[in-house]
Coordinates of C-alpha atoms in Angstrom, one line a residue:
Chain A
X1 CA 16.1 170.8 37.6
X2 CA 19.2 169.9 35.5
X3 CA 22.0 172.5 35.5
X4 CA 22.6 172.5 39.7
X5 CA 22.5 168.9 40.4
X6 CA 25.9 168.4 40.1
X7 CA 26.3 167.7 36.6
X8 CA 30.0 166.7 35.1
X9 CA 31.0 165.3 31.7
X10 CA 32.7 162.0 30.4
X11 CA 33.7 161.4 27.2
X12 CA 30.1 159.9 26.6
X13 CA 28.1 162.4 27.8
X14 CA 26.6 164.5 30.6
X15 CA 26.9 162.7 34.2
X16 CA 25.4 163.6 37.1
X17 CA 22.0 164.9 36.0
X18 CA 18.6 165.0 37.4
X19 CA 17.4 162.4 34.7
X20 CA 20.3 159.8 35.7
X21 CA 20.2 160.5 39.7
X22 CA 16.1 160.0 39.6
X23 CA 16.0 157.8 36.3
X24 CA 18.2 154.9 38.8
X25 CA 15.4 154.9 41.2
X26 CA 13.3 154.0 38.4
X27 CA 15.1 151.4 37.7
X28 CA 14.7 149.7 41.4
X29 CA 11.0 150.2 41.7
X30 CA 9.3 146.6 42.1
X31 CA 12.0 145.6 44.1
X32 CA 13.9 145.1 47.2
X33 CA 16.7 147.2 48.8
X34 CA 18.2 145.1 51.7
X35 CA 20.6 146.0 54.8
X36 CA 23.6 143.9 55.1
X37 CA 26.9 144.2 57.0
X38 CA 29.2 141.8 55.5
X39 CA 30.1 140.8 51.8
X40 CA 28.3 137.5 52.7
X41 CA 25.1 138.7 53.6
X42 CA 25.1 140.7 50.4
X43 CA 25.8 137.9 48.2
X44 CA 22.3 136.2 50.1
X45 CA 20.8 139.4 49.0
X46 CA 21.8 139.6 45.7
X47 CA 20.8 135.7 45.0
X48 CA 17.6 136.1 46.6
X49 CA 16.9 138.7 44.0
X50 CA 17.1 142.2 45.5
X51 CA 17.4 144.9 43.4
X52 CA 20.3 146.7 45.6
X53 CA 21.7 146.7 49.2
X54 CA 22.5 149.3 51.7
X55 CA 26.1 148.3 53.1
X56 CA 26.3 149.0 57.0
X57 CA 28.2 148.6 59.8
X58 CA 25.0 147.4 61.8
X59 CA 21.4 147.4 61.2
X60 CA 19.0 149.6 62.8
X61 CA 17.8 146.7 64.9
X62 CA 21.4 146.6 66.6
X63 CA 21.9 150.4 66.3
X64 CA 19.3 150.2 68.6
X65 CA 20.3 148.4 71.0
X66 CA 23.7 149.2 71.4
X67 CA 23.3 152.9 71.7
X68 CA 25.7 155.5 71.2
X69 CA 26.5 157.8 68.2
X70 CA 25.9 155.6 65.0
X71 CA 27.9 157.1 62.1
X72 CA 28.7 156.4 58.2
X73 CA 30.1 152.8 58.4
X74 CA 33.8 151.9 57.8
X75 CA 34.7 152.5 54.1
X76 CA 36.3 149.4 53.7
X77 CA 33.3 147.3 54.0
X78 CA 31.4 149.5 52.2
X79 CA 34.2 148.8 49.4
X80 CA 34.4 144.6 50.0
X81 CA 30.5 144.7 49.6
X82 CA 30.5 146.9 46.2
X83 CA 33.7 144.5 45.1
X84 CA 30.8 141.5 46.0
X85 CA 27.9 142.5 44.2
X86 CA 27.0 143.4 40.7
X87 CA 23.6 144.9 41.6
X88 CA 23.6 148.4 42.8
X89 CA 25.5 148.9 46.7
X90 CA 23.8 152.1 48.3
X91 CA 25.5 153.3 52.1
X92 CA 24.1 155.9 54.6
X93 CA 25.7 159.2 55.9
X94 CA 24.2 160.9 58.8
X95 CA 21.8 163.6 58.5
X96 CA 23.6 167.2 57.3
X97 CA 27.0 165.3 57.4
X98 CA 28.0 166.7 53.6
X99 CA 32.0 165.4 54.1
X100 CA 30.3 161.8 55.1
X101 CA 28.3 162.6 51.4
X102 CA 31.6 163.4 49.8
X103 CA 33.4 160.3 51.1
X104 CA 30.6 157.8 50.4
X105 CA 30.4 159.2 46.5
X106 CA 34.5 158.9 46.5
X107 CA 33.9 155.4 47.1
X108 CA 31.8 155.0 44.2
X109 CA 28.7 154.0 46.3
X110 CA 25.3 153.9 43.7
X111 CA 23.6 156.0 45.9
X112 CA 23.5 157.7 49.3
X113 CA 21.0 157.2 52.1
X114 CA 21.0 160.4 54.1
X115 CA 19.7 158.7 57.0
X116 CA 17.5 158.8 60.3
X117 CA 18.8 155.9 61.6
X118 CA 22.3 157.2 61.7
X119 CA 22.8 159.9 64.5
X120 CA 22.3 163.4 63.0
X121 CA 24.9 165.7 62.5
X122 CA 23.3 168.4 62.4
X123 CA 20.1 169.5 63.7
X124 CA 18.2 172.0 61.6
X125 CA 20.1 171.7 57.8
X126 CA 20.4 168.7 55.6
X127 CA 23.1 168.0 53.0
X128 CA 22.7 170.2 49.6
X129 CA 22.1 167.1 47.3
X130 CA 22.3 169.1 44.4
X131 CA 26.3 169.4 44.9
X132 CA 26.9 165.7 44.1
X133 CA 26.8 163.7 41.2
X134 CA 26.0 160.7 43.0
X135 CA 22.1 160.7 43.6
X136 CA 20.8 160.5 47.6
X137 CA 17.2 158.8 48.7
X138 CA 16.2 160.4 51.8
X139 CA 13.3 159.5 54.6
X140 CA 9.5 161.3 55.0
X141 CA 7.0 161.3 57.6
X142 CA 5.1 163.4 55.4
X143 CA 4.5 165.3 52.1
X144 CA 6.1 168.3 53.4
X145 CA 9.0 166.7 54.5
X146 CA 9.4 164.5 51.2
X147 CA 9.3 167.9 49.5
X148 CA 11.2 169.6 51.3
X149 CA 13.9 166.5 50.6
X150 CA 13.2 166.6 46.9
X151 CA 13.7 170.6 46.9
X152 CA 17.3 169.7 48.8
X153 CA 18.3 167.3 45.3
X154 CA 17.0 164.0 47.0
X155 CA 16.2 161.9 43.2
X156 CA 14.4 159.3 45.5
X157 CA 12.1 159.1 48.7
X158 CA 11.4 156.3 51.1
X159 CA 8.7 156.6 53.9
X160 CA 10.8 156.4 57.5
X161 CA 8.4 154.2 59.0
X162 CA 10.7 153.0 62.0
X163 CA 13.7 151.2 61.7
X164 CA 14.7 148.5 63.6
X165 CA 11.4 147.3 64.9
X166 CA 10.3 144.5 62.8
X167 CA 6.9 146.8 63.3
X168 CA 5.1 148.1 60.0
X169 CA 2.5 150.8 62.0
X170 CA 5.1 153.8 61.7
X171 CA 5.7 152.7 58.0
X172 CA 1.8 152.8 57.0
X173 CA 1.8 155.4 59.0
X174 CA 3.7 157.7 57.0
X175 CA 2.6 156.4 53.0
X176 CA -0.5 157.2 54.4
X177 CA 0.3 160.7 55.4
X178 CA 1.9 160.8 51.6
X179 CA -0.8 159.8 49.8
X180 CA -3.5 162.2 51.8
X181 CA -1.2 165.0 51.7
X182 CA -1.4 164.5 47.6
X183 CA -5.0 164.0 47.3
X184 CA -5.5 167.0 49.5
X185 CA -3.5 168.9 47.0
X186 CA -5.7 167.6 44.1
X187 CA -8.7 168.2 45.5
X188 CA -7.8 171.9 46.4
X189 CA -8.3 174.6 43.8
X190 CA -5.5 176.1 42.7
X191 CA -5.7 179.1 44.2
X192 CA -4.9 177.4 47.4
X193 CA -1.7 176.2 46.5
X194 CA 0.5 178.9 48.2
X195 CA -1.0 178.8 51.5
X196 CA -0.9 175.3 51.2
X197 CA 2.5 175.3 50.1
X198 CA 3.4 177.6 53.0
X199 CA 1.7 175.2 55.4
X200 CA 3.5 171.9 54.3
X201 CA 6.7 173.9 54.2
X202 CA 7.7 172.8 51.2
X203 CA 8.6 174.6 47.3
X204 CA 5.8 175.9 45.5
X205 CA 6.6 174.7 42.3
X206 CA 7.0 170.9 43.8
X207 CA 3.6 171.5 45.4
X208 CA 2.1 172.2 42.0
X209 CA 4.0 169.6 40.3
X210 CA 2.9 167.1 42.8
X211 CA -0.7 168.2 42.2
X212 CA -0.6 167.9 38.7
X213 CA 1.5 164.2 38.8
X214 CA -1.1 162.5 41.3
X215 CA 2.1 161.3 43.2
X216 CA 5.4 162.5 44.1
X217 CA 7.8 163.6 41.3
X218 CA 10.5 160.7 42.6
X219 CA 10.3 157.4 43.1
X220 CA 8.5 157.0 47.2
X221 CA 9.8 153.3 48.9
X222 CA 8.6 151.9 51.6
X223 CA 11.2 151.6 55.2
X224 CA 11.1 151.2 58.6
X225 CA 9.4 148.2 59.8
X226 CA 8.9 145.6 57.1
X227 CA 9.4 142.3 58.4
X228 CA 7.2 139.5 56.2
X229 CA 6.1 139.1 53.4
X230 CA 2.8 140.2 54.2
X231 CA 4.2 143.6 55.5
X232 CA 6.0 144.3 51.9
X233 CA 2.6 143.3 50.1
X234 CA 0.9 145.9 51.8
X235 CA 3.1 148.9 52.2
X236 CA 3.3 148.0 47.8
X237 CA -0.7 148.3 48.0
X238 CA -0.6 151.3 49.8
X239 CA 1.2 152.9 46.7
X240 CA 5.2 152.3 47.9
X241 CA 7.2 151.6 44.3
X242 CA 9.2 149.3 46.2
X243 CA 10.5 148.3 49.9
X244 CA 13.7 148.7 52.2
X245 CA 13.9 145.9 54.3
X246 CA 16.6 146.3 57.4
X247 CA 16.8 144.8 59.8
X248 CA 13.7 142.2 58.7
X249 CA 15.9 139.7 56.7
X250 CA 19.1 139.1 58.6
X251 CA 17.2 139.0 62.1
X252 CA 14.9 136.1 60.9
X253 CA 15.5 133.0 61.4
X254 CA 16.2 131.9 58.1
X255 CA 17.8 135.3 56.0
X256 CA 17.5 133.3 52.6
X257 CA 14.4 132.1 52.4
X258 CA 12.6 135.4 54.2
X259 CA 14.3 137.7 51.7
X260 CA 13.2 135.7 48.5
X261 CA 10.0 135.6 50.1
X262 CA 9.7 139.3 50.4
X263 CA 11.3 139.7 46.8
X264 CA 8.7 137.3 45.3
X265 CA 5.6 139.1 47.8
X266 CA 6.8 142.8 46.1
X267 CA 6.5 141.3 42.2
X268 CA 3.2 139.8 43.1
X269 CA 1.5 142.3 45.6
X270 CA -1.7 141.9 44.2
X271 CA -1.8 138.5 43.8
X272 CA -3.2 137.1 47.3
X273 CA -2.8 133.0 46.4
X274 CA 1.0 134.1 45.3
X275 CA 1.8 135.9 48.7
X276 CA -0.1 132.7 50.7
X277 CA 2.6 130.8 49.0
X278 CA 5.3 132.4 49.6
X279 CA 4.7 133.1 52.7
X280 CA 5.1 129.1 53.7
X281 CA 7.5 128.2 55.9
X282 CA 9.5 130.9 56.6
X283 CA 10.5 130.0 60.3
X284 CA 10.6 133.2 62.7
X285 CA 10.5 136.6 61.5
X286 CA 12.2 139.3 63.7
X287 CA 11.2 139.5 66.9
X288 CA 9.1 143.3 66.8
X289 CA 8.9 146.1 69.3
X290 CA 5.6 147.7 70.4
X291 CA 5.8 151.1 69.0
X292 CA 4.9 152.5 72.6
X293 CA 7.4 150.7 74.8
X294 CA 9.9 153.0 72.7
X295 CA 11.0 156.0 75.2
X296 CA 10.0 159.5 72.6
X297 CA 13.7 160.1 73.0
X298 CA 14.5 156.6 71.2
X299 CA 12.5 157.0 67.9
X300 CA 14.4 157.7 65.1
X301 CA 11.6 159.2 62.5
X302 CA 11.9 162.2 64.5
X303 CA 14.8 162.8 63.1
X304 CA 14.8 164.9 59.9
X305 CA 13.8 168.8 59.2
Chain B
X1 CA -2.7 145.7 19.1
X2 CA -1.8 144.0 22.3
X3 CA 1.4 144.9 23.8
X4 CA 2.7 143.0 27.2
X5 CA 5.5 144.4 29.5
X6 CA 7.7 142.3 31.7
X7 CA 6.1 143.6 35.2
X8 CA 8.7 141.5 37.6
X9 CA 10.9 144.5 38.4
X10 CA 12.1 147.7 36.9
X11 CA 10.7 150.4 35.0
X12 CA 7.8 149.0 33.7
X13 CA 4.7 151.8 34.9
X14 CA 6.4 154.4 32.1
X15 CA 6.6 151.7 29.7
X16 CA 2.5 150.5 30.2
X17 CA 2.0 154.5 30.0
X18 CA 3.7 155.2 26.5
X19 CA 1.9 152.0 24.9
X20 CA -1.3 153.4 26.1
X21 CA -0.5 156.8 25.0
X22 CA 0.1 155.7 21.8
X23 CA -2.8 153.5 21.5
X24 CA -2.1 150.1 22.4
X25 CA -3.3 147.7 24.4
X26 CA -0.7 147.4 27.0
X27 CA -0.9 144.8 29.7
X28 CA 1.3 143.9 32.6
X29 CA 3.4 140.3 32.6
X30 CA 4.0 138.5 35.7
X31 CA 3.3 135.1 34.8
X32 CA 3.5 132.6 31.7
X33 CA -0.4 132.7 31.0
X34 CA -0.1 136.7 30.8
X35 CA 1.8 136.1 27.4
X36 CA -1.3 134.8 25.4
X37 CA -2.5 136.6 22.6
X38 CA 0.5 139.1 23.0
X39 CA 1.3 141.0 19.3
X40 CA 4.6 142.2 21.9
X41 CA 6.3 141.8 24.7
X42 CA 8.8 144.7 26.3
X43 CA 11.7 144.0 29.2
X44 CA 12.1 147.1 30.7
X45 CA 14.9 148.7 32.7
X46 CA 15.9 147.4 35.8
X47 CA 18.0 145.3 37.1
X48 CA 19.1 142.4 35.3
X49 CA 20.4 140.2 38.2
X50 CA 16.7 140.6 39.5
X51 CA 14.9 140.2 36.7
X52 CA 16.6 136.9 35.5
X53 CA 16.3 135.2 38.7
X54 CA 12.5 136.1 38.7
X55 CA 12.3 134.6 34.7
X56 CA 13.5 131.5 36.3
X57 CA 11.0 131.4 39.6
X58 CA 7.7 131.8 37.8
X59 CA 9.0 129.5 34.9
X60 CA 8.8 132.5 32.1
X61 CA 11.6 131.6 29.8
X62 CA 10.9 128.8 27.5
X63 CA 7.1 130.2 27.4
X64 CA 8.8 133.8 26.3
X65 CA 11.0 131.9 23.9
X66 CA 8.1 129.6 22.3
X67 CA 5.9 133.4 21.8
X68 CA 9.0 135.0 20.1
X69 CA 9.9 132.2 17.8
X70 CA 5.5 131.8 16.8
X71 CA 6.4 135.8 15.9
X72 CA 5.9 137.7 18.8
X73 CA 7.9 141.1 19.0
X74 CA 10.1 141.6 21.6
X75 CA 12.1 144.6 22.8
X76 CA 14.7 145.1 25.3
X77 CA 15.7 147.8 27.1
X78 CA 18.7 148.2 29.3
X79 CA 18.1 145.0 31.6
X80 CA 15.8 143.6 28.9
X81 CA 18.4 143.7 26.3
X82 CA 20.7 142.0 28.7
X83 CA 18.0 139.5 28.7
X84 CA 17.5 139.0 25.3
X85 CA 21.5 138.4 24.5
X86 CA 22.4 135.2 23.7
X87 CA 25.9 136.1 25.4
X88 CA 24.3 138.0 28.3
X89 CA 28.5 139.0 29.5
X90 CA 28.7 138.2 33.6
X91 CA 24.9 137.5 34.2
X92 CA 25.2 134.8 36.9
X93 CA 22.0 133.2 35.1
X94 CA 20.8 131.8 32.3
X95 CA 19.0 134.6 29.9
X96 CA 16.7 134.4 27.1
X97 CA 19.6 134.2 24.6
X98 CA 17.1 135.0 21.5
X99 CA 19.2 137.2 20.1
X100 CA 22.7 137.3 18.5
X101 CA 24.4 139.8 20.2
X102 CA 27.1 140.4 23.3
X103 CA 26.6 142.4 26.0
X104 CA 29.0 143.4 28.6
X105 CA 27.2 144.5 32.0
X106 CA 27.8 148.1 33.4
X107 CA 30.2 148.9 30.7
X108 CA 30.2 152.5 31.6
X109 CA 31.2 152.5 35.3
X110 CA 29.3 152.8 38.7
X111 CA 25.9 155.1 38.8
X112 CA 28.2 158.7 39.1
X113 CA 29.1 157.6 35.1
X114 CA 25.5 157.5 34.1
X115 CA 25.0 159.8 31.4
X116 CA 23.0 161.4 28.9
X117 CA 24.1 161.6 25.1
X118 CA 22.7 162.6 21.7
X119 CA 22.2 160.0 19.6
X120 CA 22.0 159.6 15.8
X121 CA 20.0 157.5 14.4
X122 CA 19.8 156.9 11.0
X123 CA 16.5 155.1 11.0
X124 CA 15.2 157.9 12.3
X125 CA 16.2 160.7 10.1
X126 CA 17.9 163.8 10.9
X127 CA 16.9 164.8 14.8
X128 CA 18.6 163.5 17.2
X129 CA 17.5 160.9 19.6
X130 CA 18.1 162.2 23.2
X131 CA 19.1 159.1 25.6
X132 CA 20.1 158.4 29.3
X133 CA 22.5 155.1 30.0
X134 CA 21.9 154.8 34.0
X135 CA 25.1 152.2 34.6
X136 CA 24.4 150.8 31.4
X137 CA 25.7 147.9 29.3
X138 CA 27.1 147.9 26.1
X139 CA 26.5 145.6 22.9
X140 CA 30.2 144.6 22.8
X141 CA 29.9 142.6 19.4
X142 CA 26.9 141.4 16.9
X143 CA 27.1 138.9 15.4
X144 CA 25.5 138.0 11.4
X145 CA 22.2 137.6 12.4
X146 CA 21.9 141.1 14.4
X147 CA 21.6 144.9 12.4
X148 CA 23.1 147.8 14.4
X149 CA 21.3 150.5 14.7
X150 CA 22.7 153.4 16.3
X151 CA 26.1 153.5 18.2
X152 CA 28.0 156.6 20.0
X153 CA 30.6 158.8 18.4
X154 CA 33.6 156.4 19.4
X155 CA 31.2 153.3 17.7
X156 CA 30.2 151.8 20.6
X157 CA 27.3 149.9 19.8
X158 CA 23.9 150.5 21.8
X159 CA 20.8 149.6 19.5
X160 CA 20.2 146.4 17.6
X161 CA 17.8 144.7 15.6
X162 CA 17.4 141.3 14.6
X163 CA 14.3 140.6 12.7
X164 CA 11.2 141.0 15.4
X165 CA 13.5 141.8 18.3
X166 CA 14.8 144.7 19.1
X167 CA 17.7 145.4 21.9
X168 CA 18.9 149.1 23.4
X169 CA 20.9 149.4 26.4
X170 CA 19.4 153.2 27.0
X171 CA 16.0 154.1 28.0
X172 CA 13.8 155.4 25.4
X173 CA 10.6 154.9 27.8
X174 CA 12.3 157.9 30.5
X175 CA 13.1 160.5 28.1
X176 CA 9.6 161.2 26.4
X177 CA 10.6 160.7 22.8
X178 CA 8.4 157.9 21.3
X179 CA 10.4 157.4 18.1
X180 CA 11.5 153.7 19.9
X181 CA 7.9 153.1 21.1
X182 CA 6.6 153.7 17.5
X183 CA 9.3 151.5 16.0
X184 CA 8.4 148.4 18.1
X185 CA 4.8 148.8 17.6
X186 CA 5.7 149.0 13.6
X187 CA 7.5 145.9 14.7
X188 CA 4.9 143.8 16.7
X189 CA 2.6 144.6 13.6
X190 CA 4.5 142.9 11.4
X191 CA 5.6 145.8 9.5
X192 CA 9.1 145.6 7.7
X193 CA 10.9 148.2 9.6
X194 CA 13.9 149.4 7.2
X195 CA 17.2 149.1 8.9
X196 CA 20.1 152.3 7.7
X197 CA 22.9 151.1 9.0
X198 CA 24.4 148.3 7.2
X199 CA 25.1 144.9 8.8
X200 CA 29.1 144.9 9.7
X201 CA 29.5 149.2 8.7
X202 CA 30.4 150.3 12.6
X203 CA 32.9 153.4 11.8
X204 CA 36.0 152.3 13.2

């Protein structure tokens, strides 16, 4: 895939290749990418061990609730919370919304959410990933859909689950839909491919190379309603390489202790005395929603072509 | 042989897959007891600021320490040779510190100056090693007790050796070439691996 994916030089080498866009989200699997909205927060993220953070104007819980268009957040806390950190600082651009793309990379954000949660800019085309050198994660419902991303330039996929509810059912939901979509594929012979192809809407050759991998050619988090420890555990046992957490950290009641909780539950997701440990304590968790007192209109993993 | 890899956070899947590929016993680390009988221990990529603060919470650093000084290999990559410097640059934690080089953190820039490179190696011979730095660190000095081993055209170090402990700030577990793997498991066997370069003769 190298050659079109926005490739540059510096005096050391080549920048902005496949290898270095997908090669970073390599680098996070095992660990925990967390929402904040102020410098603060993002320091209690980085000391509770995540392995990045998404800089936002508001998380999805408040998106939520306050309504409205919800848009790329204000550059200038996107640049206090990269001038915070030493661990990677990634920030969301609405859906198709390339100039949004082209301002987050001139920032010098690690990577670029093109996001659900924000209010799409455009409702049948997403942005042409493969013009920046800065890599982009993008959401799935699906195998199709995460293919369809990946044939876009996305170098790293998260499931949508849905954000801002504190409720994992969406999220399993879709790394579900994932995993059976790929053992579909592997059962099939390979004759089959096209049509199948054609039916999941997605590039043939990613269909195939799916097939052949056992598991999508990126890195596949987990997002969208992870709000214990519990909930990161399992979404890492249903085959995630690592969890978002939004909204989940900074609307418990105590933001420190629930996200090294979650860090420590993602390391040791297979370790059941571990997670009974960790999962001491904690105070409140978010307060959830019940996925079916959403109005349809109001769900965000609809969002995405 | 029996090779472990530091499974706390990071790359450490494509690491258990080379190690297997080529033969070894590969096992996962999480916890002190995981260390036992170990001929090797790898810290893969990651991130550093993660990693160390997980070291700490499940109590891994003087057990990793105690293995590598009773002889067992180690080899870090990226975030693991971070780890292993004894001046780790602006980690905000405590590191392994077993080896006796400097590192300074995301030397290169932010992710959009990650890179890929050609790489001479002299202990390798004449092909070139192909690597990828993903916001990489640097070794900025080495000291007596460290070897370099390769460096970039301008002589910025980016391989060391020191003994049984091996330090490069790219990732030879992404890019397929198992020249590295082969190396550390010459290493962990207690082979005398020949170092080219000599100690203090970075081109200016």
């Amino acid at each position: 895939m190298s050659s079109q994916d926005g490739n540059g030089t510096s005096k050391a080498g080549e920048t902005g290749t496949w290898q270095v866009k997908s090669g970073l989200a390599q680098m996070l699997k095992g660990g925990v990418i967390m929402d904040v909205v102020t410098p603060e927060q993002a320091k209690i993220a980085q000391e509770a061990g995540a392995c990045a953070v998404m800089a936002l104007e508001r998380v999805p819980a408040d998106i939520r609730s306050d309504g409205g268009v919800a848009r790329m957040s204000d550059p200038d806390i996107i640049t206090r919370i990269i001038d915070t950190v030493t661990i990677p600082v990634m920030a969301k651009c609405r859906i198709g919304h390339f100039v949004e793309s082209q301002v987050l990379q001139a920032l010098g954000v690690d990577y670029i959410d093109e996001s659900e949660v924000l209010t799409p800019a455009d409702e049948r085309h997403h942005v042409n990933k493969r013009d920046f050198s800065v890599p982009f994660v993008c959401g799935c419902r699906d195998l199709g859909e995460a293919l369809r991303r990946i044939g876009e330039g996305a170098a790293m996929i998260r499931t949508k689950g849905e954000a801002g509810t504190g409720n994992i059912v969406e999220a399993v939901r879709h790394m579900r839909s994932v995993w059976d979509g790929i053992r579909k594929l592997q059962a099939m012979p390979e004759e089959q491919l096209m049509t199948e192809a054609k039916e999941l809407g997605a590039p043939y050759e990613l269909v195939r190379e799916t097939r052949t991998l056992g598991r999508l050619p990126v890195v596949n988090f987990a997002a969208g309603g992870v709000a214990t420890p519990a909930d990161a555990a399992l979404m890492m046992q249903l085959g995630a390489d690592g969890v978002f957490v939004g909204s989940g950290i900074f609307k418990s009641s105590d933001p420190a202790r629930m996200a090294h909780a979650i860090v420590q539950s993602v390391t040791h997701f297979e370790d059941p005395q571990i997670l009974a440990d960790v999962s001491k304590g904690l105070g409140e968790a978010m307060r959830g929603l019940e996925l079916s007192q959403i109005p349809e209109e109001e769900l965000l993993a609809k969002r995405g072509w | 042989m029996k090779i472990g890899v530091l499974a706390l956070q990071g790359d450490f899947a494509e690491h258990l897959a080379i190690l297997t590929q080529l033969g070894a016993d590969a096992v996962a680390v999480r916890l002190p007891d995981d260390l036992t009988g170990l001929d090797g221990l790898i810290i893969p990529g990651g991130e550093s600021t993660t990693i160390a603060r997980l070291l700490h919470r499940w109590e891994l650093i003087e057990p990793i320490r105690t293995h590598v000084h009773n002889g067992m290999a180690v080899w870090g990559t990226c975030a693991g040779a971070i780890l292993l410097a004894n001046d780790p640059g602006d980690l905000d934690r405590e590191g392994l510190q077993l080896m006796d080089i400097t590192i300074e953190r995301n030397a290169f820039g932010r992710q959009v100056d990650s890179f890929e490179a050609d790489l001479s190696v002299p202990s390798f011979g004449g092909k070139a090693y192909h690597c990828v730095f993903i916001r990489a660190p640097v070794i900025s000095s080495v000291g007596p007790n460290a070897d370099v081993l390769a460096h970039l055209d301008d002589g910025t170090v980016v391989a060391a050796k020191q003994g049984h402990m091996l330090a490069t700030v790219f990732h030879p577990e992404l890019t397929g070439d198992t020249r590295f793997h082969h190396m550390f498991l010459a290493m962990a066997a207690g082979n005398v691996v020949p170092i080219d370069i000599a100690r203090g003769a970075r081109p200016a």
